[in-house]
Amino acid sequence: VSIKFVLHTDNFPEDISWKITRQDDQRVVMSGDSYPVEKSNELLEYPDCVEDTSYIFELDDTYQDGLCCVYKDQGDGFISLYYKGAPVFENISDFGASHTKQFGPPLKV
């Protein structure tokens, strides 16, 4: 199934790391971190095709200020995630140190 993570970096992209992990076996299927300063205020899209199962999205901000609007010189970044073409979340920017979201079909026990 289709999956797409969208990251619009703020002025400090080196603070951001993220990963998408399969919930059943903890395997990381997508990730990114330590973006260079040259990626400041840039729209980055990460499309992929993954199995139809449950996932956990995790994003960490080492400066703990999210991607927008806490500081005057921060810039206007955001994150969005789409699964099977539908939004899991869109345009989130004010999350402090981290943002975590489980998505996909429920795990079969």
Short mmCIF file of C-alpha atoms in Angstrom, two decimals, residues 5 11-12 28 34 42 45 47 49 57-58 65 67 79 84 87 93:
data_model
loop_
_atom_site.label_atom_id
_atom_site.label_comp_id
_atom_site.label_asym_id
_atom_site.label_seq_id
_atom_site.Cartn_x
_atom_site.Cartn_y
_atom_site.Cartn_z
CA PHE A 5 5.74 11.26 4.76
CA ASN A 11 15.42 26.92 9.92
CA PHE A 12 17.06 24.19 12.02
CA VAL A 28 12.17 0.28 10.55
CA SER A 34 20.31 15.05 10.89
CA GLU A 42 12.62 22.92 2.25
CA GLU A 45 8.53 14.15 0.37
CA PRO A 47 6.77 8.19 -0.82
CA CYS A 49 5.11 1.18 -0.86
CA PHE A 57 5.52 6.94 13.33
CA GLU A 58 8.01 8.64 15.66
CA ASP A 65 10.62 23.29 19.87
CA LEU A 67 8.82 23.04 13.54
CA ILE A 79 4.88 17.38 8.96
CA LYS A 84 -3.36 4.50 1.47
CA PRO A 87 -4.17 11.57 5.92
CA SER A 93 4.13 21.86 13.55
#
